[in-house]
Short mmCIF file of N, CA and C in Angstrom, two decimals:
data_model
loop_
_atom_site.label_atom_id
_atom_site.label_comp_id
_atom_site.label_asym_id
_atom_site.label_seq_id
_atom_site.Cartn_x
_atom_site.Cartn_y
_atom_site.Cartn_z
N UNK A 19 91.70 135.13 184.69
CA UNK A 19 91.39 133.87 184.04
C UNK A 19 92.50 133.52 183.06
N UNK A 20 93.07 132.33 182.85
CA UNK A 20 93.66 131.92 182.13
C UNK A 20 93.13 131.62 180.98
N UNK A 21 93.70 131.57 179.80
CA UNK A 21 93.31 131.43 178.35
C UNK A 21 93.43 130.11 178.03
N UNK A 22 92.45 129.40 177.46
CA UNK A 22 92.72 127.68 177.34
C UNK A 22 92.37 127.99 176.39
N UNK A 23 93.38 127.08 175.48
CA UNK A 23 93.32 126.45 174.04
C UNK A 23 92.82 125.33 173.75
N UNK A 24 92.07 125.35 172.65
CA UNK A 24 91.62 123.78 172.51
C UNK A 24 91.94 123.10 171.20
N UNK A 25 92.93 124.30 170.68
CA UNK A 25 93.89 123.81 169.50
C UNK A 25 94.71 123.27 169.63
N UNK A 26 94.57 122.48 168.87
CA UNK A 26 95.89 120.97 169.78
C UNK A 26 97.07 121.24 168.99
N UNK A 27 97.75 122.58 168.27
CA UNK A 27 98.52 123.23 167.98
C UNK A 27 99.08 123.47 168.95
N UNK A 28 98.07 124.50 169.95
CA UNK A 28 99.35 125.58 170.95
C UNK A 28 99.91 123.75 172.46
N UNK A 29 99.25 122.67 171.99
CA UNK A 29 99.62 121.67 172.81
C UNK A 29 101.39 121.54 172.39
N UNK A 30 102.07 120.70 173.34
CA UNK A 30 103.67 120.59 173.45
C UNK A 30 103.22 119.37 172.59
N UNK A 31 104.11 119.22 171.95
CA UNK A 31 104.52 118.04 170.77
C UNK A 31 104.20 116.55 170.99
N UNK A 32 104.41 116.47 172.18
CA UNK A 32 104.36 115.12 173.24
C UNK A 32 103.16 114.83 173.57
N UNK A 33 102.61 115.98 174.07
CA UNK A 33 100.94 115.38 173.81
C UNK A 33 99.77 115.40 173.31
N UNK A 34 100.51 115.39 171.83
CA UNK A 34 99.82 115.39 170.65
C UNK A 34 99.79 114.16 170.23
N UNK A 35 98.60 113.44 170.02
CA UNK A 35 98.78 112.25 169.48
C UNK A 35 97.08 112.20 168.69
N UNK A 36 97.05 111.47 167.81
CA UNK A 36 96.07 110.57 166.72
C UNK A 36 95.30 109.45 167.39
N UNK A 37 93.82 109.87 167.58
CA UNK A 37 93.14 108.49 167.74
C UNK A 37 92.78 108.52 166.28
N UNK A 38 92.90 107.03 166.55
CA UNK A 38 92.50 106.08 165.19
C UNK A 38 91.82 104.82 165.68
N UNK A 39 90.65 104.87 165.84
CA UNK A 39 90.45 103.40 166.26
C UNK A 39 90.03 102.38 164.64
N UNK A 40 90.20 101.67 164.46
CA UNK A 40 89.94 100.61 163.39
C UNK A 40 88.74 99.41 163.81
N UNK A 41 87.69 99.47 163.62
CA UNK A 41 86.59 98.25 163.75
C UNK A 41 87.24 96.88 163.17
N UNK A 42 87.37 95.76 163.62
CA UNK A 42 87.99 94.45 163.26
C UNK A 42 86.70 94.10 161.94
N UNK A 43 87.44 93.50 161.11
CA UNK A 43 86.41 92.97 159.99
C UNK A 43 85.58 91.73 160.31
N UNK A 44 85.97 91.43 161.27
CA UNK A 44 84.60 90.04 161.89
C UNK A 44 83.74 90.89 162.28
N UNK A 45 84.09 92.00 163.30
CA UNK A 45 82.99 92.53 163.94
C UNK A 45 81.70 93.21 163.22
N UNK A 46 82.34 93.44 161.85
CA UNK A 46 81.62 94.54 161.25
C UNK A 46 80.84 93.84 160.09
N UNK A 47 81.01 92.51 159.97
CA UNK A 47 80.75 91.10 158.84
C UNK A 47 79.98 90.80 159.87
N UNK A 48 79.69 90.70 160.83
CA UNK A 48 78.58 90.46 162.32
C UNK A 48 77.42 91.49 162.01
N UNK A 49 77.81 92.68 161.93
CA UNK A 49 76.34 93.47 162.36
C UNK A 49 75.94 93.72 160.90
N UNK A 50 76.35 93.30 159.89
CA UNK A 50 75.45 93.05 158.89
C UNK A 50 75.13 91.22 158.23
N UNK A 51 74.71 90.92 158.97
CA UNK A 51 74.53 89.66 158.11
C UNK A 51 73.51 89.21 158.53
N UNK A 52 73.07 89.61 159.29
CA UNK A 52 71.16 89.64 159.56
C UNK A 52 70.70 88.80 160.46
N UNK A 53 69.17 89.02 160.66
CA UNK A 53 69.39 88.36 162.20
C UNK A 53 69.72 87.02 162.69
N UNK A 54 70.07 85.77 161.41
CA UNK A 54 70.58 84.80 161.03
C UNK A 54 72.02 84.97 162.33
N UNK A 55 72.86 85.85 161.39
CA UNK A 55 74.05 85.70 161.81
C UNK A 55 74.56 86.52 162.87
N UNK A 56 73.65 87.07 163.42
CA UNK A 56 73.87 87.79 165.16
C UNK A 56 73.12 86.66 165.83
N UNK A 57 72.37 86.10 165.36
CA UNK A 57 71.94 85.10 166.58
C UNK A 57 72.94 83.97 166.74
N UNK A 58 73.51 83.50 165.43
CA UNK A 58 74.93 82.82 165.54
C UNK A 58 76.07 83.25 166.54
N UNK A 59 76.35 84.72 166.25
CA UNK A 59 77.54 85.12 167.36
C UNK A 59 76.95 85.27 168.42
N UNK A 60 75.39 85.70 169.17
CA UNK A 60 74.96 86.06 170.30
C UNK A 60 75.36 84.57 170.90
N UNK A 61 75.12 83.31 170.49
CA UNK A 61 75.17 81.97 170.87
C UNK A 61 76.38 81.15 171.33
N UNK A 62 77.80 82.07 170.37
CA UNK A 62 78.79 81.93 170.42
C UNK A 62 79.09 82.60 171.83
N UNK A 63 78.59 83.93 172.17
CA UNK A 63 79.33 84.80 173.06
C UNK A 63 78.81 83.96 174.44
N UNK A 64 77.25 83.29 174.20
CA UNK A 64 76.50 82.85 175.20
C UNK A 64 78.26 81.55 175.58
N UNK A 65 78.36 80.79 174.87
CA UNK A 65 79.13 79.30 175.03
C UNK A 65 80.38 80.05 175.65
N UNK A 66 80.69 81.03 175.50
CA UNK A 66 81.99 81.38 176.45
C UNK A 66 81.70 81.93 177.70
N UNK A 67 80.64 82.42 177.48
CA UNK A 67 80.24 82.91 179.09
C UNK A 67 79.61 81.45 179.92
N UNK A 68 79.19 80.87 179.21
CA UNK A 68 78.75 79.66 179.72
C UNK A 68 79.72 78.96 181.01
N UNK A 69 81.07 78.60 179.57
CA UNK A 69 82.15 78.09 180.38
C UNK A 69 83.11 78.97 181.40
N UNK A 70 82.81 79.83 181.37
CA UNK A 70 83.28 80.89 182.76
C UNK A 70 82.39 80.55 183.82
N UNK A 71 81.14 80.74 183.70
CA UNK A 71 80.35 80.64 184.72
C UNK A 71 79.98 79.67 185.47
N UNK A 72 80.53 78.27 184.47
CA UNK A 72 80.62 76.91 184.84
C UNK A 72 81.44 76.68 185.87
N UNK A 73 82.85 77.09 185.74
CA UNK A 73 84.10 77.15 186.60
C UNK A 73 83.71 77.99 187.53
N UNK A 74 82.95 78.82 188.04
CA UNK A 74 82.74 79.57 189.04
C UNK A 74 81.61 79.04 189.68
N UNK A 75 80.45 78.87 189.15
CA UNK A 75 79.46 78.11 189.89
C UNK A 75 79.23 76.71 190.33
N UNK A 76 80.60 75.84 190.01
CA UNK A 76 81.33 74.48 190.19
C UNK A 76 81.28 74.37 191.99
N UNK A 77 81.97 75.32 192.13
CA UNK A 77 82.02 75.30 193.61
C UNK A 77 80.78 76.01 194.10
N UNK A 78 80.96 77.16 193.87
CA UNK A 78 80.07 77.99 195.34
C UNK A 78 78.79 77.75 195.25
N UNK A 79 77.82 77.21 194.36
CA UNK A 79 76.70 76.54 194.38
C UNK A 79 76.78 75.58 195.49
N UNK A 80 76.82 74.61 195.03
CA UNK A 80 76.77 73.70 196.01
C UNK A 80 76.62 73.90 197.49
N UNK A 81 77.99 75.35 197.85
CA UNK A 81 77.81 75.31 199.48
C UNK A 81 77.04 76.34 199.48
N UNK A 82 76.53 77.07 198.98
CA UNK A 82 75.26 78.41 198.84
C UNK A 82 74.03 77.51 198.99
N UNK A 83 73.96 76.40 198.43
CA UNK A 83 72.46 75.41 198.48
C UNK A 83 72.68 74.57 199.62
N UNK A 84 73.82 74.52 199.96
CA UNK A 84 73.44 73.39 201.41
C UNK A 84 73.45 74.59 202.91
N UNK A 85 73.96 75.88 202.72
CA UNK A 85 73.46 77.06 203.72
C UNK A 85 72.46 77.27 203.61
N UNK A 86 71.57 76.91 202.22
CA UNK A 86 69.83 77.26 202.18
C UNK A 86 69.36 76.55 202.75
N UNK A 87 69.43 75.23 202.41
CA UNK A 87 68.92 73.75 202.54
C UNK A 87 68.94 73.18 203.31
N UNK A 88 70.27 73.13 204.25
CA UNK A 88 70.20 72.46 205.21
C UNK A 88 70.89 72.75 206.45
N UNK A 89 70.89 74.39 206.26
CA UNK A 89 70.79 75.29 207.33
C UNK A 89 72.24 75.28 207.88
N UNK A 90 73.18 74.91 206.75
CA UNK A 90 74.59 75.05 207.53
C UNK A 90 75.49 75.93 207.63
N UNK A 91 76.12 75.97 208.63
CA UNK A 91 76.74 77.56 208.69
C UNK A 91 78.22 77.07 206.98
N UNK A 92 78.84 78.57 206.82
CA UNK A 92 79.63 78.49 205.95
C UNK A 92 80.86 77.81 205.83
N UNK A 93 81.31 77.33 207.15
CA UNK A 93 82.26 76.46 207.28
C UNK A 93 81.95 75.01 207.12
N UNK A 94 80.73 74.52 207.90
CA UNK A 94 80.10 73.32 207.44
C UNK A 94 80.06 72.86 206.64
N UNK A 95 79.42 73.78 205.61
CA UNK A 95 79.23 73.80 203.86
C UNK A 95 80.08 73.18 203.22
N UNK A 96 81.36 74.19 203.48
CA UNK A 96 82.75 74.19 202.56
C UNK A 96 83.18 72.72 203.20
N UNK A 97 83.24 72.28 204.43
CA UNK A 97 83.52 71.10 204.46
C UNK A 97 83.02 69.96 204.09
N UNK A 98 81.69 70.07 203.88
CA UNK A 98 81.01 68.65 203.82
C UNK A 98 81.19 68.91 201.73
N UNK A 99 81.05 69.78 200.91
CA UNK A 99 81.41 69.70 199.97
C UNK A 99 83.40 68.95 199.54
N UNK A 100 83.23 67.97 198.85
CA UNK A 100 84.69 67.73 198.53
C UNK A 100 85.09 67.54 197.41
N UNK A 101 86.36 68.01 196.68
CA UNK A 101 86.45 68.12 195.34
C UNK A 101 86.18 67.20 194.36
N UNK A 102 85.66 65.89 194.44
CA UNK A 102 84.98 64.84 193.36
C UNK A 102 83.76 66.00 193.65
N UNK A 103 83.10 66.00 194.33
CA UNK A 103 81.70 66.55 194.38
C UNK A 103 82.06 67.71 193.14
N UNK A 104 82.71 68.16 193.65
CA UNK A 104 82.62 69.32 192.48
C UNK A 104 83.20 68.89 191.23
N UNK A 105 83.61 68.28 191.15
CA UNK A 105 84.29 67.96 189.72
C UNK A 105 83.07 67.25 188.95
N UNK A 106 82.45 66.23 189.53
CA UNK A 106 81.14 65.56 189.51
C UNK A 106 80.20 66.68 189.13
N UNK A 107 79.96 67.69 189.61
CA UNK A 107 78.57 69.06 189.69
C UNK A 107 79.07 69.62 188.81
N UNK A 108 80.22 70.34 188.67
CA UNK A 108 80.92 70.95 186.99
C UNK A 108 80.10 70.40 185.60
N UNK A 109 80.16 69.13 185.80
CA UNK A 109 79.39 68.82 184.26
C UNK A 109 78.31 69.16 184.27
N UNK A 110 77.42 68.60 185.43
CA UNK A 110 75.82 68.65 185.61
C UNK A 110 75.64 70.83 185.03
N UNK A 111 76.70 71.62 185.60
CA UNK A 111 76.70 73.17 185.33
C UNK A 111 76.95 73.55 184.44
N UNK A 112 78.00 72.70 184.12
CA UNK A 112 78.29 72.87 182.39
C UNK A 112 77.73 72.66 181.18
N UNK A 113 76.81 71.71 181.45
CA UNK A 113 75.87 71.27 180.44
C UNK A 113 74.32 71.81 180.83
N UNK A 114 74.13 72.41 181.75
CA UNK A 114 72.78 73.24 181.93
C UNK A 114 73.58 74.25 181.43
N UNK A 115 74.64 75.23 181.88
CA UNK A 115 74.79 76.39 181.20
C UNK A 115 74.76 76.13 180.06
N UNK A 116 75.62 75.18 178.92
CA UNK A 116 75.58 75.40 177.49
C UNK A 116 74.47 75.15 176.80
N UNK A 117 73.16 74.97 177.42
CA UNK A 117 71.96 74.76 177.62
C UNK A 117 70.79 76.87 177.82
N UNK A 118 71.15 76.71 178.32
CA UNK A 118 70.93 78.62 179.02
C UNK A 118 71.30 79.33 178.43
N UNK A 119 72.33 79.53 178.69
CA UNK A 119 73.73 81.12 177.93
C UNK A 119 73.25 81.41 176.63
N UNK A 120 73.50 80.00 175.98
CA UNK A 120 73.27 80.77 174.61
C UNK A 120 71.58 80.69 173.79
N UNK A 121 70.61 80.02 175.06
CA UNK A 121 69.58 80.41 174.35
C UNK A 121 68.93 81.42 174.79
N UNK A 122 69.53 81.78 175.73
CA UNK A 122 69.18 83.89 176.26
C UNK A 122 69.88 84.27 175.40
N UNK A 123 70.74 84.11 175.02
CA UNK A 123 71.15 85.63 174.49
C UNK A 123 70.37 85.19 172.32
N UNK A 124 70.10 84.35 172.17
CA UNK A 124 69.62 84.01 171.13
C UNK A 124 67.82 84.97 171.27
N UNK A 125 67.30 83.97 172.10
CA UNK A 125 65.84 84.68 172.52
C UNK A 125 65.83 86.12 172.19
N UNK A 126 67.46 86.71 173.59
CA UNK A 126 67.15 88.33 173.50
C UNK A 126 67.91 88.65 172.13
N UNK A 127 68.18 88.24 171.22
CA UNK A 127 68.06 88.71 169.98
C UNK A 127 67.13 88.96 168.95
N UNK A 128 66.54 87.73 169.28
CA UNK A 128 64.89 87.58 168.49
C UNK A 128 63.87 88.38 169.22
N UNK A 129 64.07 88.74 170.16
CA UNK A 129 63.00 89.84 170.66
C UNK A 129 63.43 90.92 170.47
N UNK A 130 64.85 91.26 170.16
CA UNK A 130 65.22 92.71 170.30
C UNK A 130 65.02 93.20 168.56
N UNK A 131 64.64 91.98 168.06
CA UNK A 131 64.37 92.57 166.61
C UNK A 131 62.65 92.72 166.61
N UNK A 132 62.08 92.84 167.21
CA UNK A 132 60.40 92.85 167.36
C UNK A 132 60.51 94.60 167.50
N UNK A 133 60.70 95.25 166.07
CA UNK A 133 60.54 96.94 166.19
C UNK A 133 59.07 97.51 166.39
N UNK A 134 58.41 96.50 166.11
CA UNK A 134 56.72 96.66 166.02
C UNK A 134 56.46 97.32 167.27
N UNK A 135 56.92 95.94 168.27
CA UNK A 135 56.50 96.09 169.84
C UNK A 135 57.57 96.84 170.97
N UNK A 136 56.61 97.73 171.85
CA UNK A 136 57.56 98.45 172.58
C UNK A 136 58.38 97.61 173.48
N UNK A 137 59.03 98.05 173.85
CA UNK A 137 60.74 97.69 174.33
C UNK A 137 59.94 96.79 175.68
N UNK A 138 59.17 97.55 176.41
CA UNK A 138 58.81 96.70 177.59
C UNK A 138 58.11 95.67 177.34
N UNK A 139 57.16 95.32 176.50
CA UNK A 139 56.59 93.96 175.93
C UNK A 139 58.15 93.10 175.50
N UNK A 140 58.74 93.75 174.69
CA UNK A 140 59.82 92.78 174.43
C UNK A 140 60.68 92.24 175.43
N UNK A 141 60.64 92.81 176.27
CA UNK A 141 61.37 92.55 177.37
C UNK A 141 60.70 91.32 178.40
N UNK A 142 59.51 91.83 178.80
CA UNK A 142 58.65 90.59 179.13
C UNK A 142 58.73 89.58 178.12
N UNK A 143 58.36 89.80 176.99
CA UNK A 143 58.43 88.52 175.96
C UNK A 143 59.61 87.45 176.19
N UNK A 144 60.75 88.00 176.32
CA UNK A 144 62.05 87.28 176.31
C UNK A 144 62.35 86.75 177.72
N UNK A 145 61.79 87.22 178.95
CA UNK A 145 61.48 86.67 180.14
C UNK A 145 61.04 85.60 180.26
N UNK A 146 59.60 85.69 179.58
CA UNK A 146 58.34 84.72 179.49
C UNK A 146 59.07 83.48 179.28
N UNK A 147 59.64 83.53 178.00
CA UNK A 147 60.28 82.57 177.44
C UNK A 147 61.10 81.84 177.66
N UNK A 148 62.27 82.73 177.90
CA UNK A 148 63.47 82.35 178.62
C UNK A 148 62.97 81.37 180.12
N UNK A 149 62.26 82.06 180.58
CA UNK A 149 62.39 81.21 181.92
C UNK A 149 61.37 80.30 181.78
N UNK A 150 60.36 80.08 180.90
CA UNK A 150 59.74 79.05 181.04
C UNK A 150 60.25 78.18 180.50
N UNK A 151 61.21 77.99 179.17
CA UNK A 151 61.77 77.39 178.69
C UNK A 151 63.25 76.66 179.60
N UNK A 152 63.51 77.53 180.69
CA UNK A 152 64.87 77.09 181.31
C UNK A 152 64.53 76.73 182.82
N UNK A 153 62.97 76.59 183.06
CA UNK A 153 62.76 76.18 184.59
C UNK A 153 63.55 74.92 184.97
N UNK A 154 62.75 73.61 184.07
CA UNK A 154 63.60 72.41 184.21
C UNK A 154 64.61 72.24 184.41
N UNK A 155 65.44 73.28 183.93
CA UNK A 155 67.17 72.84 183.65
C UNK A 155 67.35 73.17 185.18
N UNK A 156 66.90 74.31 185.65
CA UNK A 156 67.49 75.42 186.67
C UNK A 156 66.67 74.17 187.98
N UNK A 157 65.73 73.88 188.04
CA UNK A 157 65.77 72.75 188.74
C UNK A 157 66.41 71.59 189.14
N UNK A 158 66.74 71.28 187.79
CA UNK A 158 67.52 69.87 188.09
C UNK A 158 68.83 70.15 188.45
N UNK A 159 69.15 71.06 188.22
CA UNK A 159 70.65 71.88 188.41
C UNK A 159 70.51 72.34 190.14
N UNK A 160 69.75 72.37 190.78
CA UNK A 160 69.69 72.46 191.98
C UNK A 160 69.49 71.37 192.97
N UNK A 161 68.76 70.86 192.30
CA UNK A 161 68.85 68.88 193.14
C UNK A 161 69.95 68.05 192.85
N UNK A 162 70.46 68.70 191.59
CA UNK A 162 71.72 68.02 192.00
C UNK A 162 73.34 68.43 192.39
N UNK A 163 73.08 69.83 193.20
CA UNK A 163 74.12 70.42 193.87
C UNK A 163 73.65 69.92 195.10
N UNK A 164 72.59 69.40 195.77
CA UNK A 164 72.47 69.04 196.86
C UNK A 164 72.59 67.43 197.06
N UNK A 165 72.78 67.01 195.66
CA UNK A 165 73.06 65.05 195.87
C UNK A 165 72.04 64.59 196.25
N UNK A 166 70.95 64.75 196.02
CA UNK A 166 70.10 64.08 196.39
C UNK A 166 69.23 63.38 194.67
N UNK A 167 68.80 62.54 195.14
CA UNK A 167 68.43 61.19 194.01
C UNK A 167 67.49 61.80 193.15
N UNK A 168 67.57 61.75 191.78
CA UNK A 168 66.45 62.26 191.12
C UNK A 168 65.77 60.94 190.05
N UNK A 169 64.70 60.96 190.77
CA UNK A 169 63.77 59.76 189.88
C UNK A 169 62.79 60.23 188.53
N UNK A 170 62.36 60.06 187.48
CA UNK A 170 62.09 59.97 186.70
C UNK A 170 60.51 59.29 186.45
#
């Protein structure tokens, strides 16, 4: 058996090195400022994920709902979709996501501070909510990747 050291003495010079990690002072002005001001940044983090997910679900919605909808193969799809359409559906996604994103991750903040109740009630709780509160959006956000008329 060979003898291993775990004194980072008998190590060669070179691969000896110092972790140091440093916490950024926003981050650490975040997890104390109470549940005020984590639901602020949870809302913030929601609006950037928002607009990522906007730019990605711009397109492939649309031809994912007309392969559901109206039974077209994947080439069909991609063709009968054309880039006004999507540029047009971007907002309608963009403004349901900045709508969504950040009131999940707000919700699952306010539930994740419920220490009373066990983790699985909280978890349902923030479900409950979340999606009853975001059915409408997630609806209308689907009738109108398919262009079809929505009356009032």
């Amino acid at each position: 058996a060979l003898p291993i050291s775990l004194s980072t003495s008998a190590w060669p010079r070179s691969a000896r090195f110092r972790v140091r990690r440093r916490v950024p002072r926003p981050a650490v002005a975040v997890m104390h400022t109470g549940l005020i001001g984590r639901m602020g940044h949870q809302a913030c983090v929601g609006l950037l994920g928002a607009v990522v997910a906007a730019l990605l679900q711009a397109f492939t919605e649309p031809v994912l709902n007309r392969i559901a909808a109206k039974r077209l193969t994947l080439r069909q799809a991609m063709q009968e979709v054309r880039l006004i359409d999507i540029l047009r559906f971007f907002r309608t996604v963009l403004a349901t996501n900045l709508l969504k994103f950040p009131f999940f991750e707000v919700v699952n903040t306010v539930t994740s501070n419920w220490k009373s109740v066990p983790i699985f009630l909280r978890g349902v709780a923030a479900a409950v909510i979340y999606t009853s509160a975001m059915l409408p959006f997630s609806n209308y956000r689907y009738i109108a990747s398919l262009q079809v008329k929505v009356k009032f």
